[in-house]
Structure formats: structure tokens, C-alpha cells
Amino acid sequence: MKLIFSLLFICVALTGCISHPQIESKLIDESTLWNEEVSNETKVEPLMVDNTDCLAYPLDLTGNACNVLAWQSYMATLLFLSELERQQQLSFLTNDEIDTLKKALLLTHTNEVLAVRKDNINKLEQMVSNYPFPLDQLLLTHLVFHKNILDQSEQLSLTIQSLNNVKTELTETKVELQKAQKKIDAITNIEQQLNSEGNLSDDTKK
């Protein structure tokens, strides 16, 4: 019985402490502070880029978000350049690092000659590792895209070359057959002439 009264007394005392304004406020403040600390530790700020801040951003070789966006826009415009426009842009380039990268990107265009594209894709592969993240990742995406197209183009070129070889062989065979046919026709004409002469000789004897 005494044990029951003791427990009830303890419960009442605890209830009184918790309901006390100062103690309750302290408990809430400590709880809120702890939640804020945990929230601050686990909160990850996303990388936000305001396009309006990047409109006039010059191309460089840093990992700046605006710079990566500017290179992405530059590479997108390259896809729609004509042969003349690409040559004009190439003529304005110098030998500095930025223009060297531009030149490699321009010469990986799908309308360039296979050998030129392959050479500049190899150059890009060597250059990418020198650039910071995430610029290197953007260039790797460009590189993988154009390497796949190059592989397909090379395979198509080999197929066309193989078909052309077959066509050449067929043409040569046709010429040989025509020559053989002429020889057969000539032999046939000779045989017909000999037969005609033999028939005339037999008629004369009669």
C-alpha cells in the first residue's frame, strides 16, 4: 500500500514540474535547439544557377556553374553550324587553351571528315582530365556522344567500302563475261562458215 502511495506521489511531482511554465519553456527550447542543430547538419543546399546571371558569362576553364552552362550552350550551337560557319569560327581561333578546346570541339562535328573527327576526339580525351569538375563531366558527355557517332560512321564507311568492292568485282566479272561471250560468238560464226563451205563443196561434187 505504501508503495502505491509512493509511486502516486512521484507521478504527481513529475507532472507538476513539467507543467511549470519555466521548466516547460526550457524543455521546449532545448528540444527546438536540438532539432535545429540536426537539421543544419543534414541539410544539403542544392546547386542553383540563375540563367539571367550567366547570360554574358565568358568561356573559361573553371568549374564555375555559369561557365559550365556557357560551354553547354556553345556546344549546342556547334551542332547547327554549316561548313562555312565552322570554317569562319576556326579562322578566328588562336593557340591559347580556351581556343584549343573550341577548335577540338568544332572539329568533332559530325560533318567533318572521319579522320579529322577521330584525331580531335583523341585530343579531347587527353585534354578532359586537365579540367575541373563539373566541366570535365560535360566534356566527357560530349566525347562519349561523338565517339559513338564516330564508331557508327566508321562501321558504315566499312560497309559502304565493302559494297563498293563487291560492285567493282561484279562489274569486272560482267566485262569478262562479255569478252567471253564475244569469243564464243566469234567461234560460232567460224563454225557456221566452215559448215557452209562444207555444204557448198558437197553440192559441187554432186
Short mmCIF file of C-alpha atoms in Angstrom, two decimals:
data_model
loop_
_atom_site.label_atom_id
_atom_site.label_comp_id
_atom_site.label_asym_id
_atom_site.label_seq_id
_atom_site.Cartn_x
_atom_site.Cartn_y
_atom_site.Cartn_z
CA MET A 1 0.00 0.00 0.00
CA LYS A 2 2.83 2.36 0.96
CA LEU A 3 4.50 1.52 -2.34
CA ILE A 4 1.39 2.57 -4.30
CA PHE A 5 1.20 5.92 -2.45
CA SER A 6 4.90 6.50 -3.07
CA LEU A 7 4.51 5.94 -6.82
CA LEU A 8 1.49 8.23 -6.98
CA PHE A 9 3.43 10.94 -5.16
CA ILE A 10 6.33 10.69 -7.59
CA CYS A 11 3.97 10.90 -10.60
CA VAL A 12 2.25 13.98 -9.22
CA ALA A 13 5.59 15.64 -8.51
CA LEU A 14 6.85 14.99 -12.05
CA THR A 15 3.60 16.27 -13.55
CA GLY A 16 3.93 19.45 -11.55
CA CYS A 17 7.48 20.02 -12.68
CA ILE A 18 6.69 19.50 -16.35
CA SER A 19 3.63 21.74 -16.22
CA HIS A 20 5.64 24.52 -14.55
CA PRO A 21 5.96 27.39 -17.11
CA GLN A 22 9.73 27.93 -16.70
CA ILE A 23 10.60 24.23 -16.81
CA GLU A 24 8.24 23.60 -19.74
CA SER A 25 9.74 26.53 -21.66
CA LYS A 26 13.26 25.23 -21.02
CA LEU A 27 12.33 21.77 -22.27
CA ILE A 28 10.79 23.21 -25.45
CA ASP A 29 13.77 25.48 -26.08
CA GLU A 30 16.26 22.64 -25.70
CA SER A 31 14.19 20.39 -27.96
CA THR A 32 13.88 23.09 -30.63
CA LEU A 33 17.62 23.85 -30.44
CA TRP A 34 18.50 20.17 -30.85
CA ASN A 35 16.17 19.81 -33.87
CA GLU A 36 17.70 22.91 -35.49
CA GLU A 37 21.22 21.55 -34.97
CA VAL A 38 20.29 18.22 -36.56
CA SER A 39 18.51 20.00 -39.41
CA ASN A 40 21.55 22.20 -40.08
CA GLU A 41 23.88 19.20 -40.10
CA THR A 42 21.80 17.15 -42.52
CA LYS A 43 20.62 19.97 -44.79
CA VAL A 44 22.28 19.99 -48.24
CA GLU A 45 21.98 23.13 -50.31
CA PRO A 46 21.29 22.31 -54.00
CA LEU A 47 23.40 23.97 -56.68
CA MET A 48 21.13 26.61 -58.13
CA VAL A 49 22.08 28.57 -61.21
CA ASP A 50 20.15 31.63 -62.26
CA ASN A 51 20.37 31.74 -66.05
CA THR A 52 19.97 35.51 -66.03
CA ASP A 53 23.26 35.81 -64.11
CA CYS A 54 25.08 33.71 -66.74
CA LEU A 55 23.92 35.43 -69.92
CA ALA A 56 27.16 37.31 -70.52
CA TYR A 57 29.48 34.85 -68.80
CA PRO A 58 32.71 34.41 -70.83
CA LEU A 59 34.01 30.93 -71.54
CA ASP A 60 36.90 29.83 -69.33
CA LEU A 61 38.31 26.56 -68.00
CA THR A 62 36.96 26.69 -64.44
CA GLY A 63 34.30 24.58 -62.78
CA ASN A 64 32.06 27.59 -62.23
CA ALA A 65 28.38 26.74 -62.75
CA CYS A 66 27.86 29.66 -65.14
CA ASN A 67 30.95 28.63 -67.09
CA VAL A 68 29.67 25.06 -67.49
CA LEU A 69 26.29 26.42 -68.63
CA ALA A 70 28.08 28.68 -71.14
CA TRP A 71 30.10 25.76 -72.57
CA GLN A 72 26.93 23.67 -72.79
CA SER A 73 25.25 26.44 -74.79
CA TYR A 74 28.34 26.80 -77.00
CA MET A 75 28.45 23.07 -77.79
CA ALA A 76 24.73 23.07 -78.59
CA THR A 77 25.19 25.83 -81.18
CA LEU A 78 28.01 23.88 -82.87
CA LEU A 79 25.57 21.17 -83.94
CA PHE A 80 23.71 23.62 -86.21
CA LEU A 81 26.70 25.34 -87.83
CA SER A 82 27.22 24.95 -91.56
CA GLU A 83 30.59 24.04 -93.06
CA LEU A 84 31.23 27.70 -93.94
CA GLU A 85 30.32 28.88 -90.43
CA ARG A 86 32.61 26.31 -88.83
CA GLN A 87 35.50 27.35 -91.06
CA GLN A 88 34.90 31.00 -90.22
CA GLN A 89 34.98 30.28 -86.49
CA LEU A 90 38.14 28.19 -86.88
CA SER A 91 39.85 31.06 -88.69
CA PHE A 92 39.32 33.37 -85.68
CA LEU A 93 40.83 30.98 -83.11
CA THR A 94 44.26 31.40 -81.55
CA ASN A 95 46.52 28.88 -79.83
CA ASP A 96 45.50 29.66 -76.24
CA GLU A 97 43.93 26.97 -74.04
CA ILE A 98 40.32 28.09 -74.48
CA ASP A 99 40.58 28.34 -78.27
CA THR A 100 42.38 24.99 -78.39
CA LEU A 101 39.37 23.42 -76.70
CA LYS A 102 37.00 25.27 -79.04
CA LYS A 103 38.95 24.01 -82.05
CA ALA A 104 38.78 20.41 -80.85
CA LEU A 105 35.02 20.73 -80.30
CA LEU A 106 34.49 22.30 -83.73
CA LEU A 107 36.47 19.56 -85.47
CA THR A 108 34.49 16.76 -83.84
CA HIS A 109 31.40 17.91 -85.75
CA THR A 110 29.58 15.05 -87.43
CA ASN A 111 30.02 16.61 -90.88
CA GLU A 112 33.81 16.66 -90.63
CA VAL A 113 35.92 14.03 -92.36
CA LEU A 114 36.23 10.81 -90.34
CA ALA A 115 40.00 11.09 -89.95
CA VAL A 116 39.71 14.69 -88.67
CA ARG A 117 36.96 13.77 -86.21
CA LYS A 118 38.91 10.79 -84.90
CA ASP A 119 42.07 12.85 -84.42
CA ASN A 120 40.27 15.56 -82.46
CA ILE A 121 38.30 13.07 -80.35
CA ASN A 122 41.65 11.60 -79.31
CA LYS A 123 42.88 15.11 -78.45
CA LEU A 124 39.76 15.76 -76.37
CA GLU A 125 40.31 12.53 -74.45
CA GLN A 126 43.76 13.75 -73.42
CA MET A 127 42.51 17.25 -72.55
CA VAL A 128 39.46 16.38 -70.42
CA SER A 129 41.46 15.17 -67.41
CA ASN A 130 43.03 18.64 -67.09
CA TYR A 131 39.70 20.37 -66.43
CA PRO A 132 37.88 20.68 -63.07
CA PHE A 133 34.53 19.18 -62.13
CA PRO A 134 31.85 19.58 -63.47
CA LEU A 135 33.34 20.97 -66.71
CA ASP A 136 35.16 17.67 -67.25
CA GLN A 137 31.87 15.77 -66.95
CA LEU A 138 30.20 17.98 -69.56
CA LEU A 139 33.09 17.40 -71.96
CA LEU A 140 33.03 13.67 -71.27
CA THR A 141 29.35 13.60 -72.23
CA HIS A 142 30.21 15.38 -75.48
CA LEU A 143 33.11 12.97 -76.01
CA VAL A 144 31.05 9.80 -75.48
CA PHE A 145 28.30 11.09 -77.79
CA HIS A 146 30.71 11.84 -80.63
CA LYS A 147 32.72 8.66 -80.12
CA ASN A 148 29.55 6.60 -80.55
CA ILE A 149 28.68 8.50 -83.72
CA LEU A 150 32.27 8.08 -84.97
CA ASP A 151 32.14 4.32 -84.37
CA GLN A 152 28.86 4.10 -86.26
CA SER A 153 30.23 6.24 -89.08
CA GLU A 154 33.35 4.09 -89.36
CA GLN A 155 31.25 0.94 -89.43
CA LEU A 156 29.01 2.46 -92.10
CA SER A 157 32.07 3.53 -94.08
CA LEU A 158 33.46 -0.01 -93.96
CA THR A 159 30.11 -1.41 -95.07
CA ILE A 160 29.92 1.05 -97.99
CA GLN A 161 33.50 0.25 -98.94
CA SER A 162 32.73 -3.47 -98.86
CA LEU A 163 29.65 -2.96 -101.04
CA ASN A 164 31.69 -0.86 -103.47
CA ASN A 165 34.28 -3.64 -103.68
CA VAL A 166 31.54 -6.15 -104.45
CA LYS A 167 30.12 -3.78 -107.06
CA THR A 168 33.58 -3.41 -108.65
CA GLU A 169 34.05 -7.17 -108.70
CA LEU A 170 30.63 -7.64 -110.29
CA THR A 171 31.45 -5.01 -112.94
CA GLU A 172 34.76 -6.70 -113.70
CA THR A 173 33.06 -10.09 -113.89
CA LYS A 174 30.44 -8.66 -116.23
CA VAL A 175 33.19 -7.30 -118.51
CA GLU A 176 34.94 -10.67 -118.52
CA LEU A 177 31.67 -12.42 -119.34
CA GLN A 178 31.06 -10.00 -122.22
CA LYS A 179 34.56 -10.72 -123.57
CA ALA A 180 33.98 -14.44 -123.23
CA GLN A 181 30.62 -14.09 -124.96
CA LYS A 182 32.28 -12.27 -127.88
CA LYS A 183 34.82 -15.07 -128.21
CA ILE A 184 32.04 -17.66 -128.17
CA ASP A 185 30.12 -15.69 -130.80
CA ALA A 186 33.26 -15.47 -132.96
CA ILE A 187 33.87 -19.23 -132.68
CA THR A 188 30.22 -19.89 -133.50
CA ASN A 189 30.47 -17.69 -136.61
CA ILE A 190 33.60 -19.55 -137.74
CA GLU A 191 31.89 -22.89 -137.26
CA GLN A 192 28.88 -21.70 -139.25
CA GLN A 193 31.15 -20.50 -142.07
CA LEU A 194 33.02 -23.82 -142.14
CA ASN A 195 29.77 -25.72 -142.23
CA SER A 196 28.53 -23.53 -145.06
CA GLU A 197 31.71 -24.09 -147.05
CA GLY A 198 31.47 -27.85 -146.45
CA ASN A 199 27.91 -27.92 -147.71
CA LEU A 200 28.87 -25.97 -150.85
CA SER A 201 31.73 -28.39 -151.51
CA ASP A 202 29.40 -31.39 -151.25
CA ASP A 203 26.91 -29.80 -153.65
CA THR A 204 29.67 -29.13 -156.19
CA LYS A 205 30.82 -32.74 -156.15
CA LYS A 206 27.36 -33.89 -156.85
#
